[in-house]
Amino acid sequence: MDTFLKQSIEFLPILAQGLRLTVLVTVGSLVLSTVLGILWALMRVSGKGWLAWIAKTIVNVIRGIPIIVQLFYIYFVLPDFGISLTALQAAIIGLGVAYSAYQSENFRAGIEAIDKGQLEAAQSIGMGWWLTMRRVILPQAFKIVLPPYGNIMIMMLKDSSQASTITVAELALQGKLIASSTFQNTTVFTLVAALYLCMSLPLIWVVGRLEGRFGRR
Amino acid sequence: MIELANVHKRFGSLEVIKGVSATVAAGEVVCVIGPSGSGKSTILRCINGLESYEAGSITVEGVKVDRSAASITSVRTQVSMVFQRFNLFPHRTALENVVEGPIYVKGEPRAAAFDHGRQLLDRVGLASKAGSYPHELSGGQQQRVAIARALAMRPKAILFDEPTSALDPELVGEVLSVMRLLAEDGLTMVVVTHEISFAREVADRVLFLDHGLIVEEGRAAEVLTDPKHPRTQDFLRRVLRPI
């Protein structure tokens, strides 16, 4: 136990650097995936056949390719087309795009769950499509979407470790680097696991609260 | 002010409106009655552009109702709608429901819209419920808020789509009395309803619709007390003497 504590004090500052990148990747890709997800979802429910088709195709292509392959593609293939990104940028864009597919399905389900009478009531007082979305549909869909959104957040936090495959030294990779140079596998990976739990358990708790509040309707 | 000329509407292979022509003059109260499935609600929804129609024309104050045209917004601000199931916005209070259209569609100043909104809630007898959310209100109260919301657009006419059909029987009266007040104030109203006694008392004219056609129309007292067409006679007999 003593050695564990001593080693922990030694390793934690290094792991903290990884932690910072993990948070950066998670938050960055969360924002990007949310924006793109809402965009795909709005295209799907726009009532314009071609827009819906484009969004559906994008979502299916994204869903059909493993995240790790998407990351490789963005980091290793795009430079061939003259688009060079740092590993961190590639990780945020890759995870953001990959998760936008799941986000959009979630948002679409939320929007489509709203009673059609709401749409008609909005139309009957002269609201256009965008105003109806902004003032009537989205505020109500928000409550439906929130609990699954929390789950996506937790999945993203964990999947941010996939950024290690394109050299982003986030928490998991930082741990692996320390472990392979010190051979203190037990200490290092226990710390890494504990740090992930420190972030995800509060999130899980918050999501549970949200489900309790909005789930029952 | 509302004119329908030979309107046809189909849902897939089912033709629900088979050539309806009618006019509603300013200040007139027209009740549309008929068995369910006769197309009453569909006609109403066509007037407001909630449904499209295949043939014929509907005009409001001379402007053609075309739900895919930009002009539909101005039609809808002139002709409001009250729904069977109220369709209040559940995430907004009664007063917020009422001022939503004036502020965000018509761009009225907030203070003026809220003042007007409170007056309208007072007019439908709900001044004390301005801050209540729809789920805190009874069905009758919700429908009265919905009427205030329709009035807030300062429409030239209001379409009522079976406004009391979703209400508990003891709550029907409060909604009908509000509608009676509006009729006395000279508001143009088209009311799809099963409330025959209301139609007899308030309506200037009654249209009887069956299988997508106007079978009989005329002054309310005549159509409802002395119907000429056998279908109307049969329908009224059933409605007035329920088993």
CSV table of C-alpha atoms in Angstrom, one decimal:
chain,number,residue,atom,x,y,z
A,1,MET,CA,0.0,0.0,0.0
A,2,ASP,CA,2.8,2.3,0.9
A,3,THR,CA,4.5,1.8,-2.5
A,4,PHE,CA,1.2,2.3,-4.2
A,5,LEU,CA,0.8,5.7,-2.6
A,6,LYS,CA,4.4,6.7,-3.2
A,7,GLN,CA,4.1,5.6,-6.9
A,8,SER,CA,0.7,7.3,-7.2
A,9,ILE,CA,2.2,10.6,-6.1
A,10,GLU,CA,4.9,10.2,-8.6
A,11,PHE,CA,2.6,9.2,-11.5
A,12,LEU,CA,-0.5,11.4,-10.9
A,13,PRO,CA,1.0,14.6,-12.3
A,14,ILE,CA,1.9,12.9,-15.5
A,15,LEU,CA,-1.5,11.3,-15.7
A,16,ALA,CA,-3.0,14.7,-15.1
A,17,GLN,CA,-1.6,15.8,-18.4
A,18,GLY,CA,-3.4,12.9,-20.0
A,19,LEU,CA,-6.6,13.8,-18.0
A,20,ARG,CA,-6.5,17.3,-19.4
A,21,LEU,CA,-6.4,16.0,-23.0
A,22,THR,CA,-9.2,13.5,-22.2
A,23,VAL,CA,-11.4,16.3,-21.0
A,24,LEU,CA,-10.4,18.4,-24.0
A,25,VAL,CA,-11.3,15.7,-26.5
A,26,THR,CA,-14.5,14.8,-24.7
A,27,VAL,CA,-15.8,18.3,-24.4
A,28,GLY,CA,-14.7,19.3,-27.9
A,29,SER,CA,-16.2,16.3,-29.6
A,30,LEU,CA,-19.4,16.6,-27.5
A,31,VAL,CA,-19.9,20.2,-28.7
A,32,LEU,CA,-19.2,19.2,-32.3
A,33,SER,CA,-21.4,16.1,-32.2
A,34,THR,CA,-24.2,18.0,-30.7
A,35,VAL,CA,-24.2,20.8,-33.3
A,36,LEU,CA,-23.9,18.3,-36.2
A,37,GLY,CA,-26.4,16.0,-34.6
A,38,ILE,CA,-29.0,18.7,-34.3
A,39,LEU,CA,-28.2,19.7,-37.9
A,40,TRP,CA,-28.7,16.2,-39.3
A,41,ALA,CA,-31.9,15.8,-37.2
A,42,LEU,CA,-33.4,19.0,-38.4
A,43,MET,CA,-32.6,18.0,-42.0
A,44,ARG,CA,-34.4,14.7,-41.4
A,45,VAL,CA,-37.6,16.4,-40.2
A,46,SER,CA,-37.4,19.3,-42.6
A,47,GLY,CA,-40.1,17.8,-44.8
A,48,LYS,CA,-37.7,18.3,-47.8
A,49,GLY,CA,-37.1,14.9,-49.3
A,50,TRP,CA,-33.6,15.6,-50.7
A,51,LEU,CA,-32.4,17.2,-47.4
A,52,ALA,CA,-33.7,14.3,-45.4
A,53,TRP,CA,-32.0,11.9,-47.9
A,54,ILE,CA,-28.7,13.6,-47.6
A,55,ALA,CA,-28.8,13.6,-43.8
A,56,LYS,CA,-29.9,9.9,-43.7
A,57,THR,CA,-27.1,8.9,-46.0
A,58,ILE,CA,-24.5,10.8,-43.9
A,59,VAL,CA,-25.8,9.3,-40.7
A,60,ASN,CA,-25.8,5.8,-42.1
A,61,VAL,CA,-22.3,6.1,-43.6
A,62,ILE,CA,-20.9,7.4,-40.3
A,63,ARG,CA,-22.7,4.7,-38.3
A,64,GLY,CA,-21.4,2.0,-40.6
A,65,ILE,CA,-17.7,2.7,-40.1
A,66,PRO,CA,-15.9,2.0,-36.8
A,67,ILE,CA,-14.8,5.1,-34.9
A,68,ILE,CA,-11.2,3.9,-35.0
A,69,VAL,CA,-11.2,3.7,-38.8
A,70,GLN,CA,-12.8,7.2,-39.0
A,71,LEU,CA,-10.0,8.5,-36.8
A,72,PHE,CA,-7.3,6.8,-39.0
A,73,TYR,CA,-9.0,8.2,-42.0
A,74,ILE,CA,-9.0,11.8,-40.8
A,75,TYR,CA,-5.5,11.7,-39.3
A,76,PHE,CA,-3.6,9.6,-41.9
A,77,VAL,CA,-5.6,9.9,-45.1
A,78,LEU,CA,-6.7,13.5,-45.2
A,79,PRO,CA,-3.1,14.8,-45.4
A,80,ASP,CA,-2.9,13.1,-48.8
A,81,PHE,CA,-5.6,15.6,-49.9
A,82,GLY,CA,-3.7,18.5,-48.4
A,83,ILE,CA,-5.7,18.7,-45.1
A,84,SER,CA,-3.2,18.3,-42.3
A,85,LEU,CA,-4.6,18.3,-38.8
A,86,THR,CA,-2.9,18.0,-35.4
A,87,ALA,CA,-3.7,14.7,-33.6
A,88,LEU,CA,-5.9,16.6,-31.1
A,89,GLN,CA,-7.9,18.3,-33.9
A,90,ALA,CA,-8.3,15.0,-35.7
A,91,ALA,CA,-9.4,13.3,-32.6
A,92,ILE,CA,-12.0,16.0,-31.8
A,93,ILE,CA,-13.3,16.1,-35.4
A,94,GLY,CA,-13.3,12.3,-35.7
A,95,LEU,CA,-15.1,11.6,-32.5
A,96,GLY,CA,-17.4,14.5,-33.0
A,97,VAL,CA,-18.4,13.4,-36.5
A,98,ALA,CA,-18.8,9.7,-35.4
A,99,TYR,CA,-21.0,10.6,-32.5
A,100,SER,CA,-23.1,13.1,-34.5
A,101,ALA,CA,-24.8,10.1,-36.0
A,102,TYR,CA,-26.0,8.8,-32.6
A,103,GLN,CA,-26.8,12.3,-31.5
A,104,SER,CA,-28.9,12.9,-34.5
A,105,GLU,CA,-31.0,9.7,-34.0
A,106,ASN,CA,-31.6,10.8,-30.4
A,107,PHE,CA,-32.6,14.3,-31.4
A,108,ARG,CA,-34.8,13.1,-34.2
A,109,ALA,CA,-36.6,10.6,-31.9
A,110,GLY,CA,-37.2,13.5,-29.4
A,111,ILE,CA,-38.6,15.8,-32.1
A,112,GLU,CA,-40.8,13.1,-33.5
A,113,ALA,CA,-42.1,12.3,-30.1
A,114,ILE,CA,-43.8,15.7,-29.9
A,115,ASP,CA,-47.5,15.6,-30.5
A,116,LYS,CA,-48.5,16.6,-34.0
A,117,GLY,CA,-51.1,18.9,-32.5
A,118,GLN,CA,-48.2,21.1,-31.3
A,119,LEU,CA,-47.0,21.6,-34.8
A,120,GLU,CA,-50.5,22.5,-36.0
A,121,ALA,CA,-51.1,24.9,-33.2
A,122,ALA,CA,-47.9,26.7,-34.0
A,123,GLN,CA,-48.8,26.8,-37.7
A,124,SER,CA,-52.3,28.0,-36.9
A,125,ILE,CA,-50.9,31.1,-35.3
A,126,GLY,CA,-48.7,31.7,-38.4
A,127,MET,CA,-45.4,30.3,-37.2
A,128,GLY,CA,-43.0,29.3,-39.9
A,129,TRP,CA,-40.9,26.1,-39.8
A,130,TRP,CA,-37.9,27.5,-38.0
A,131,LEU,CA,-39.9,29.5,-35.5
A,132,THR,CA,-42.0,26.4,-34.7
A,133,MET,CA,-38.9,24.4,-34.1
A,134,ARG,CA,-37.3,27.1,-31.9
A,135,ARG,CA,-40.2,28.1,-29.8
A,136,VAL,CA,-42.4,25.0,-29.7
A,137,ILE,CA,-40.8,21.8,-30.7
A,138,LEU,CA,-37.2,21.9,-29.6
A,139,PRO,CA,-37.9,23.2,-26.0
A,140,GLN,CA,-40.2,20.2,-25.5
A,141,ALA,CA,-38.0,17.7,-27.3
A,142,PHE,CA,-35.1,18.9,-25.1
A,143,LYS,CA,-36.7,17.2,-22.0
A,144,ILE,CA,-37.2,13.9,-23.8
A,145,VAL,CA,-33.7,14.0,-25.3
A,146,LEU,CA,-31.8,14.9,-22.1
A,147,PRO,CA,-31.5,11.5,-20.4
A,148,PRO,CA,-30.2,9.7,-23.5
A,149,TYR,CA,-27.9,12.7,-24.1
A,150,GLY,CA,-26.3,12.1,-20.7
A,151,ASN,CA,-25.7,8.5,-21.7
A,152,ILE,CA,-24.0,9.6,-24.9
A,153,MET,CA,-21.8,11.9,-22.8
A,154,ILE,CA,-20.6,9.0,-20.7
A,155,MET,CA,-19.9,6.9,-23.8
A,156,MET,CA,-18.0,9.7,-25.3
A,157,LEU,CA,-15.9,10.2,-22.2
A,158,LYS,CA,-14.8,6.5,-22.4
A,159,ASP,CA,-14.5,6.5,-26.2
A,160,SER,CA,-12.2,9.5,-26.0
A,161,SER,CA,-9.5,6.9,-25.2
A,162,GLN,CA,-9.7,5.9,-28.9
A,163,ALA,CA,-7.9,9.1,-29.6
A,164,SER,CA,-4.8,7.3,-28.3
A,165,THR,CA,-4.7,5.3,-31.6
A,166,ILE,CA,-3.8,8.5,-33.4
A,167,THR,CA,-1.1,9.5,-30.9
A,168,VAL,CA,-3.2,11.9,-28.6
A,169,ALA,CA,-1.6,11.3,-25.2
A,170,GLU,CA,-4.8,11.3,-23.3
A,171,LEU,CA,-5.3,9.5,-20.1
A,172,ALA,CA,-5.2,5.9,-21.4
A,173,LEU,CA,-2.2,6.4,-23.6
A,174,GLN,CA,-0.4,8.4,-20.9
A,175,GLY,CA,-1.0,5.4,-18.6
A,176,LYS,CA,0.3,3.0,-21.1
A,177,LEU,CA,3.4,5.0,-21.6
A,178,ILE,CA,4.2,5.2,-17.9
A,179,ALA,CA,3.4,1.5,-17.5
A,180,SER,CA,5.7,0.4,-20.3
A,181,SER,CA,8.6,2.5,-18.9
A,182,THR,CA,8.2,1.6,-15.2
A,183,PHE,CA,6.5,-1.9,-15.5
A,184,GLN,CA,4.2,-0.8,-12.6
A,185,ASN,CA,1.2,-2.0,-14.5
A,186,THR,CA,-1.0,-2.6,-11.4
A,187,THR,CA,-0.5,0.9,-10.0
A,188,VAL,CA,-0.8,2.7,-13.2
A,189,PHE,CA,-3.8,1.1,-14.7
A,190,THR,CA,-5.6,1.1,-11.3
A,191,LEU,CA,-5.0,4.9,-11.2
A,192,VAL,CA,-6.2,5.3,-14.8
A,193,ALA,CA,-9.4,3.3,-14.2
A,194,ALA,CA,-10.0,5.2,-11.0
A,195,LEU,CA,-9.6,8.6,-12.8
A,196,TYR,CA,-12.1,7.5,-15.5
A,197,LEU,CA,-14.5,6.5,-12.7
A,198,CYS,CA,-14.0,9.8,-11.0
A,199,MET,CA,-15.3,11.5,-14.1
A,200,SER,CA,-18.0,9.0,-15.2
A,201,LEU,CA,-19.6,8.2,-11.9
A,202,PRO,CA,-20.7,11.8,-11.2
A,203,LEU,CA,-22.0,11.9,-14.8
A,204,ILE,CA,-23.9,8.7,-14.3
A,205,TRP,CA,-25.4,10.1,-11.2
A,206,VAL,CA,-26.5,13.3,-12.9
A,207,VAL,CA,-28.1,11.3,-15.8
A,208,GLY,CA,-29.9,9.2,-13.3
A,209,ARG,CA,-31.3,12.3,-11.7
A,210,LEU,CA,-32.3,13.7,-15.1
A,211,GLU,CA,-34.1,10.5,-15.9
A,212,GLY,CA,-36.0,10.6,-12.6
A,213,ARG,CA,-37.0,14.2,-13.4
A,214,PHE,CA,-37.9,14.0,-17.0
A,215,GLY,CA,-38.4,10.3,-17.6
A,216,ARG,CA,-41.7,10.1,-15.9
A,217,ARG,CA,-44.2,12.2,-17.8
B,1,MET,CA,-64.7,36.8,-46.4
B,2,ILE,CA,-64.1,33.1,-46.7
B,3,GLU,CA,-65.0,31.5,-50.0
B,4,LEU,CA,-64.8,27.8,-51.0
B,5,ALA,CA,-65.4,26.9,-54.6
B,6,ASN,CA,-65.8,23.3,-55.6
B,7,VAL,CA,-63.1,22.1,-53.2
B,8,HIS,CA,-61.9,18.5,-53.6
B,9,LYS,CA,-59.6,16.7,-51.2
B,10,ARG,CA,-58.4,13.1,-51.0
B,11,PHE,CA,-56.3,11.1,-48.6
B,12,GLY,CA,-54.7,8.5,-50.9
B,13,SER,CA,-57.5,6.8,-52.8
B,14,LEU,CA,-60.2,8.0,-50.4
B,15,GLU,CA,-61.9,11.2,-51.5
B,16,VAL,CA,-63.1,13.0,-48.4
B,17,ILE,CA,-64.2,16.3,-49.9
B,18,LYS,CA,-66.1,15.9,-53.1
B,19,GLY,CA,-66.7,19.4,-54.3
B,20,VAL,CA,-67.7,21.7,-51.5
B,21,SER,CA,-68.7,25.3,-52.2
B,22,ALA,CA,-69.6,27.7,-49.5
B,23,THR,CA,-69.2,31.3,-48.4
B,24,VAL,CA,-68.8,32.8,-45.0
B,25,ALA,CA,-69.6,36.5,-44.7
B,26,ALA,CA,-67.9,38.9,-42.2
B,27,GLY,CA,-69.6,38.7,-38.9
B,28,GLU,CA,-71.4,35.5,-39.6
B,29,VAL,CA,-71.4,32.5,-37.4
B,30,VAL,CA,-71.6,29.3,-39.5
B,31,CYS,CA,-71.9,25.9,-37.8
B,32,VAL,CA,-70.9,22.8,-39.7
B,33,ILE,CA,-72.6,19.6,-38.6
B,34,GLY,CA,-72.7,16.1,-39.9
B,35,PRO,CA,-71.7,12.5,-39.0
B,36,SER,CA,-68.1,11.7,-38.2
B,37,GLY,CA,-66.1,11.0,-41.3
B,38,SER,CA,-68.2,13.4,-43.3
B,39,GLY,CA,-65.2,15.7,-43.9
B,40,LYS,CA,-66.2,18.6,-41.5
B,41,SER,CA,-62.9,18.9,-39.8
B,42,THR,CA,-61.0,18.4,-43.1
B,43,ILE,CA,-62.7,21.4,-44.6
B,44,LEU,CA,-61.9,23.5,-41.6
B,45,ARG,CA,-58.2,22.4,-41.8
B,46,CYS,CA,-58.1,23.2,-45.5
B,47,ILE,CA,-59.3,26.8,-44.8
B,48,ASN,CA,-56.3,27.3,-42.5
B,49,GLY,CA,-53.9,25.5,-44.8
B,50,LEU,CA,-53.2,22.7,-42.3
B,51,GLU,CA,-54.3,20.4,-45.1
B,52,SER,CA,-53.8,20.8,-48.8
B,53,TYR,CA,-56.6,20.3,-51.3
B,54,GLU,CA,-56.4,19.0,-54.9
B,55,ALA,CA,-59.0,20.9,-56.8
B,56,GLY,CA,-61.2,24.0,-56.5
B,57,SER,CA,-60.2,27.1,-54.6
B,58,ILE,CA,-60.4,28.5,-51.1
B,59,THR,CA,-59.9,32.2,-50.6
B,60,VAL,CA,-59.7,34.3,-47.4
B,61,GLU,CA,-60.4,38.0,-48.1
B,62,GLY,CA,-59.5,37.4,-51.7
B,63,VAL,CA,-56.2,35.7,-51.0
B,64,LYS,CA,-55.9,32.1,-52.2
B,65,VAL,CA,-55.1,29.6,-49.4
B,66,ASP,CA,-52.1,27.6,-50.6
B,67,ARG,CA,-50.2,26.0,-47.8
B,68,SER,CA,-47.0,25.9,-49.8
B,69,ALA,CA,-47.1,29.6,-50.7
B,70,ALA,CA,-45.5,32.4,-48.6
B,71,SER,CA,-48.9,34.0,-48.3
B,72,ILE,CA,-50.1,31.2,-46.0
B,73,THR,CA,-48.6,33.0,-43.0
B,74,SER,CA,-50.8,36.1,-43.5
B,75,VAL,CA,-53.9,33.8,-44.1
B,76,ARG,CA,-53.2,32.1,-40.8
B,77,THR,CA,-52.8,35.3,-38.9
B,78,GLN,CA,-56.2,36.4,-40.2
B,79,VAL,CA,-57.9,33.1,-39.6
B,80,SER,CA,-57.1,31.5,-36.3
B,81,MET,CA,-58.0,28.0,-35.2
B,82,VAL,CA,-59.2,26.4,-32.0
B,83,PHE,CA,-58.6,22.6,-31.8
B,84,GLN,CA,-60.5,19.7,-30.4
B,85,ARG,CA,-57.6,18.8,-28.1
B,86,PHE,CA,-56.7,22.4,-27.3
B,87,ASN,CA,-53.0,21.9,-28.3
B,88,LEU,CA,-51.7,24.5,-25.8
B,89,PHE,CA,-48.0,24.7,-25.5
B,90,PRO,CA,-47.3,22.7,-22.4
B,91,HIS,CA,-44.0,24.3,-21.5
B,92,ARG,CA,-45.5,27.8,-21.4
B,93,THR,CA,-48.0,29.4,-19.0
B,94,ALA,CA,-51.5,30.4,-20.0
B,95,LEU,CA,-50.4,34.0,-20.6
B,96,GLU,CA,-47.3,33.0,-22.5
B,97,ASN,CA,-49.4,30.8,-24.7
B,98,VAL,CA,-51.6,33.7,-25.5
B,99,VAL,CA,-48.8,36.2,-26.3
B,100,GLU,CA,-46.6,33.7,-28.2
B,101,GLY,CA,-48.1,34.5,-31.6
B,102,PRO,CA,-48.4,38.3,-31.2
B,103,ILE,CA,-44.8,38.7,-30.1
B,104,TYR,CA,-43.0,36.1,-32.3
B,105,VAL,CA,-45.1,36.1,-35.4
B,106,LYS,CA,-46.5,39.6,-35.5
B,107,GLY,CA,-43.7,41.3,-33.7
B,108,GLU,CA,-45.8,43.3,-31.3
B,109,PRO,CA,-44.0,45.0,-28.4
B,110,ARG,CA,-43.8,42.7,-25.4
B,111,ALA,CA,-45.5,45.0,-22.9
B,112,ALA,CA,-48.4,45.7,-25.2
B,113,ALA,CA,-48.8,42.0,-26.1
B,114,PHE,CA,-48.8,41.0,-22.4
B,115,ASP,CA,-51.4,43.7,-21.6
B,116,HIS,CA,-53.6,42.5,-24.4
B,117,GLY,CA,-53.0,38.9,-23.4
B,118,ARG,CA,-54.2,39.6,-19.9
B,119,GLN,CA,-57.3,41.4,-21.2
B,120,LEU,CA,-58.1,38.4,-23.3
B,121,LEU,CA,-57.6,35.9,-20.4
B,122,ASP,CA,-60.0,38.2,-18.5
B,123,ARG,CA,-62.5,38.0,-21.3
B,124,VAL,CA,-62.5,34.2,-21.2
B,125,GLY,CA,-62.8,34.3,-17.4
B,126,LEU,CA,-59.3,33.2,-16.6
B,127,ALA,CA,-57.6,36.3,-15.4
B,128,SER,CA,-56.5,34.5,-12.3
B,129,LYS,CA,-54.9,31.7,-14.2
B,130,ALA,CA,-52.4,33.7,-16.2
B,131,GLY,CA,-49.4,32.1,-14.5
B,132,SER,CA,-50.7,28.5,-14.6
B,133,TYR,CA,-49.3,25.9,-16.9
B,134,PRO,CA,-51.7,23.9,-19.1
B,135,HIS,CA,-51.4,20.7,-17.0
B,136,GLU,CA,-52.7,22.7,-14.0
B,137,LEU,CA,-55.9,23.7,-15.8
B,138,SER,CA,-59.1,21.7,-16.5
B,139,GLY,CA,-60.0,20.9,-20.0
B,140,GLY,CA,-62.5,23.7,-20.2
B,141,GLN,CA,-60.0,26.2,-18.9
B,142,GLN,CA,-57.4,24.9,-21.4
B,143,GLN,CA,-59.9,25.4,-24.2
B,144,ARG,CA,-60.7,28.9,-23.0
B,145,VAL,CA,-56.9,29.7,-23.0
B,146,ALA,CA,-56.8,28.3,-26.5
B,147,ILE,CA,-59.6,30.7,-27.6
B,148,ALA,CA,-57.7,33.6,-26.0
B,149,ARG,CA,-54.6,32.5,-27.9
B,150,ALA,CA,-56.6,32.5,-31.1
B,151,LEU,CA,-58.1,35.9,-30.3
B,152,ALA,CA,-54.6,37.4,-29.5
B,153,MET,CA,-53.8,37.3,-33.2
B,154,ARG,CA,-56.6,39.8,-33.8
B,155,PRO,CA,-58.0,37.5,-36.4
B,156,LYS,CA,-60.8,38.3,-38.8
B,157,ALA,CA,-62.3,34.9,-38.2
B,158,ILE,CA,-61.8,31.9,-35.9
B,159,LEU,CA,-62.3,28.3,-37.0
B,160,PHE,CA,-63.4,26.0,-34.2
B,161,ASP,CA,-62.8,22.3,-34.7
B,162,GLU,CA,-65.1,20.4,-32.4
B,163,PRO,CA,-64.1,22.6,-29.5
B,164,THR,CA,-66.1,20.8,-26.9
B,165,SER,CA,-65.8,17.2,-28.0
B,166,ALA,CA,-62.8,16.4,-25.8
B,167,LEU,CA,-64.4,17.9,-22.7
B,168,ASP,CA,-66.1,16.4,-19.8
B,169,PRO,CA,-69.8,17.1,-20.1
B,170,GLU,CA,-69.9,19.5,-17.1
B,171,LEU,CA,-67.1,21.6,-18.7
B,172,VAL,CA,-68.8,22.1,-22.1
B,173,GLY,CA,-71.0,25.0,-20.9
B,174,GLU,CA,-68.1,27.3,-19.9
B,175,VAL,CA,-66.5,27.0,-23.3
B,176,LEU,CA,-69.8,27.5,-25.2
B,177,SER,CA,-70.6,30.6,-23.2
B,178,VAL,CA,-67.3,32.1,-24.2
B,179,MET,CA,-68.0,31.3,-27.8
B,180,ARG,CA,-71.5,32.8,-27.4
B,181,LEU,CA,-69.9,36.1,-26.2
B,182,LEU,CA,-67.6,36.2,-29.2
B,183,ALA,CA,-70.5,35.6,-31.5
B,184,GLU,CA,-72.4,38.5,-29.9
B,185,ASP,CA,-69.3,40.7,-30.4
B,186,GLY,CA,-69.6,40.1,-34.1
B,187,LEU,CA,-66.6,37.8,-34.6
B,188,THR,CA,-66.7,35.7,-37.8
B,189,MET,CA,-66.8,32.1,-36.7
B,190,VAL,CA,-66.9,28.7,-38.4
B,191,VAL,CA,-67.7,26.0,-35.9
B,192,VAL,CA,-67.6,22.3,-36.5
B,193,THR,CA,-69.7,20.9,-33.7
B,194,HIS,CA,-72.0,18.3,-32.4
B,195,GLU,CA,-73.7,20.8,-30.1
B,196,ILE,CA,-77.0,21.1,-31.9
B,197,SER,CA,-78.6,23.4,-29.4
B,198,PHE,CA,-75.6,25.7,-29.5
B,199,ALA,CA,-75.8,25.8,-33.3
B,200,ARG,CA,-79.5,26.6,-33.1
B,201,GLU,CA,-79.0,29.4,-30.7
B,202,VAL,CA,-75.9,31.0,-31.9
B,203,ALA,CA,-75.4,30.1,-35.6
B,204,ASP,CA,-76.6,32.3,-38.4
B,205,ARG,CA,-76.3,29.5,-40.8
B,206,VAL,CA,-75.8,25.8,-40.7
B,207,LEU,CA,-74.1,23.5,-43.2
B,208,PHE,CA,-74.9,19.8,-43.1
B,209,LEU,CA,-72.2,17.7,-44.5
B,210,ASP,CA,-72.3,14.1,-45.4
B,211,HIS,CA,-69.8,12.0,-47.3
B,212,GLY,CA,-67.8,15.0,-48.4
B,213,LEU,CA,-70.7,17.0,-49.8
B,214,ILE,CA,-72.9,19.8,-48.4
B,215,VAL,CA,-76.3,18.0,-48.4
B,216,GLU,CA,-78.2,20.9,-46.9
B,217,GLU,CA,-77.6,24.4,-45.8
B,218,GLY,CA,-79.6,27.3,-44.6
B,219,ARG,CA,-80.6,29.4,-41.7
B,220,ALA,CA,-79.9,27.6,-38.4
B,221,ALA,CA,-83.5,27.5,-37.2
B,222,GLU,CA,-84.8,26.1,-40.5
B,223,VAL,CA,-82.1,23.4,-41.0
B,224,LEU,CA,-82.2,22.3,-37.4
B,225,THR,CA,-85.9,22.3,-36.7
B,226,ASP,CA,-87.3,21.6,-40.1
B,227,PRO,CA,-84.6,19.8,-42.2
B,228,LYS,CA,-85.5,19.1,-45.8
B,229,HIS,CA,-83.1,16.4,-46.7
B,230,PRO,CA,-83.7,12.8,-45.4
B,231,ARG,CA,-80.0,12.5,-44.4
B,232,THR,CA,-80.2,15.6,-42.3
B,233,GLN,CA,-83.5,14.4,-40.8
B,234,ASP,CA,-81.9,11.1,-40.0
B,235,PHE,CA,-78.8,12.6,-38.5
B,236,LEU,CA,-80.7,15.1,-36.3
B,237,ARG,CA,-83.0,12.4,-35.1
B,238,ARG,CA,-80.0,10.3,-33.9
B,239,VAL,CA,-78.1,13.2,-32.3
B,240,LEU,CA,-81.1,14.7,-30.5
B,241,ARG,CA,-82.4,11.4,-29.2
B,242,PRO,CA,-79.4,9.5,-28.2
B,243,ILE,CA,-80.0,6.0,-26.9
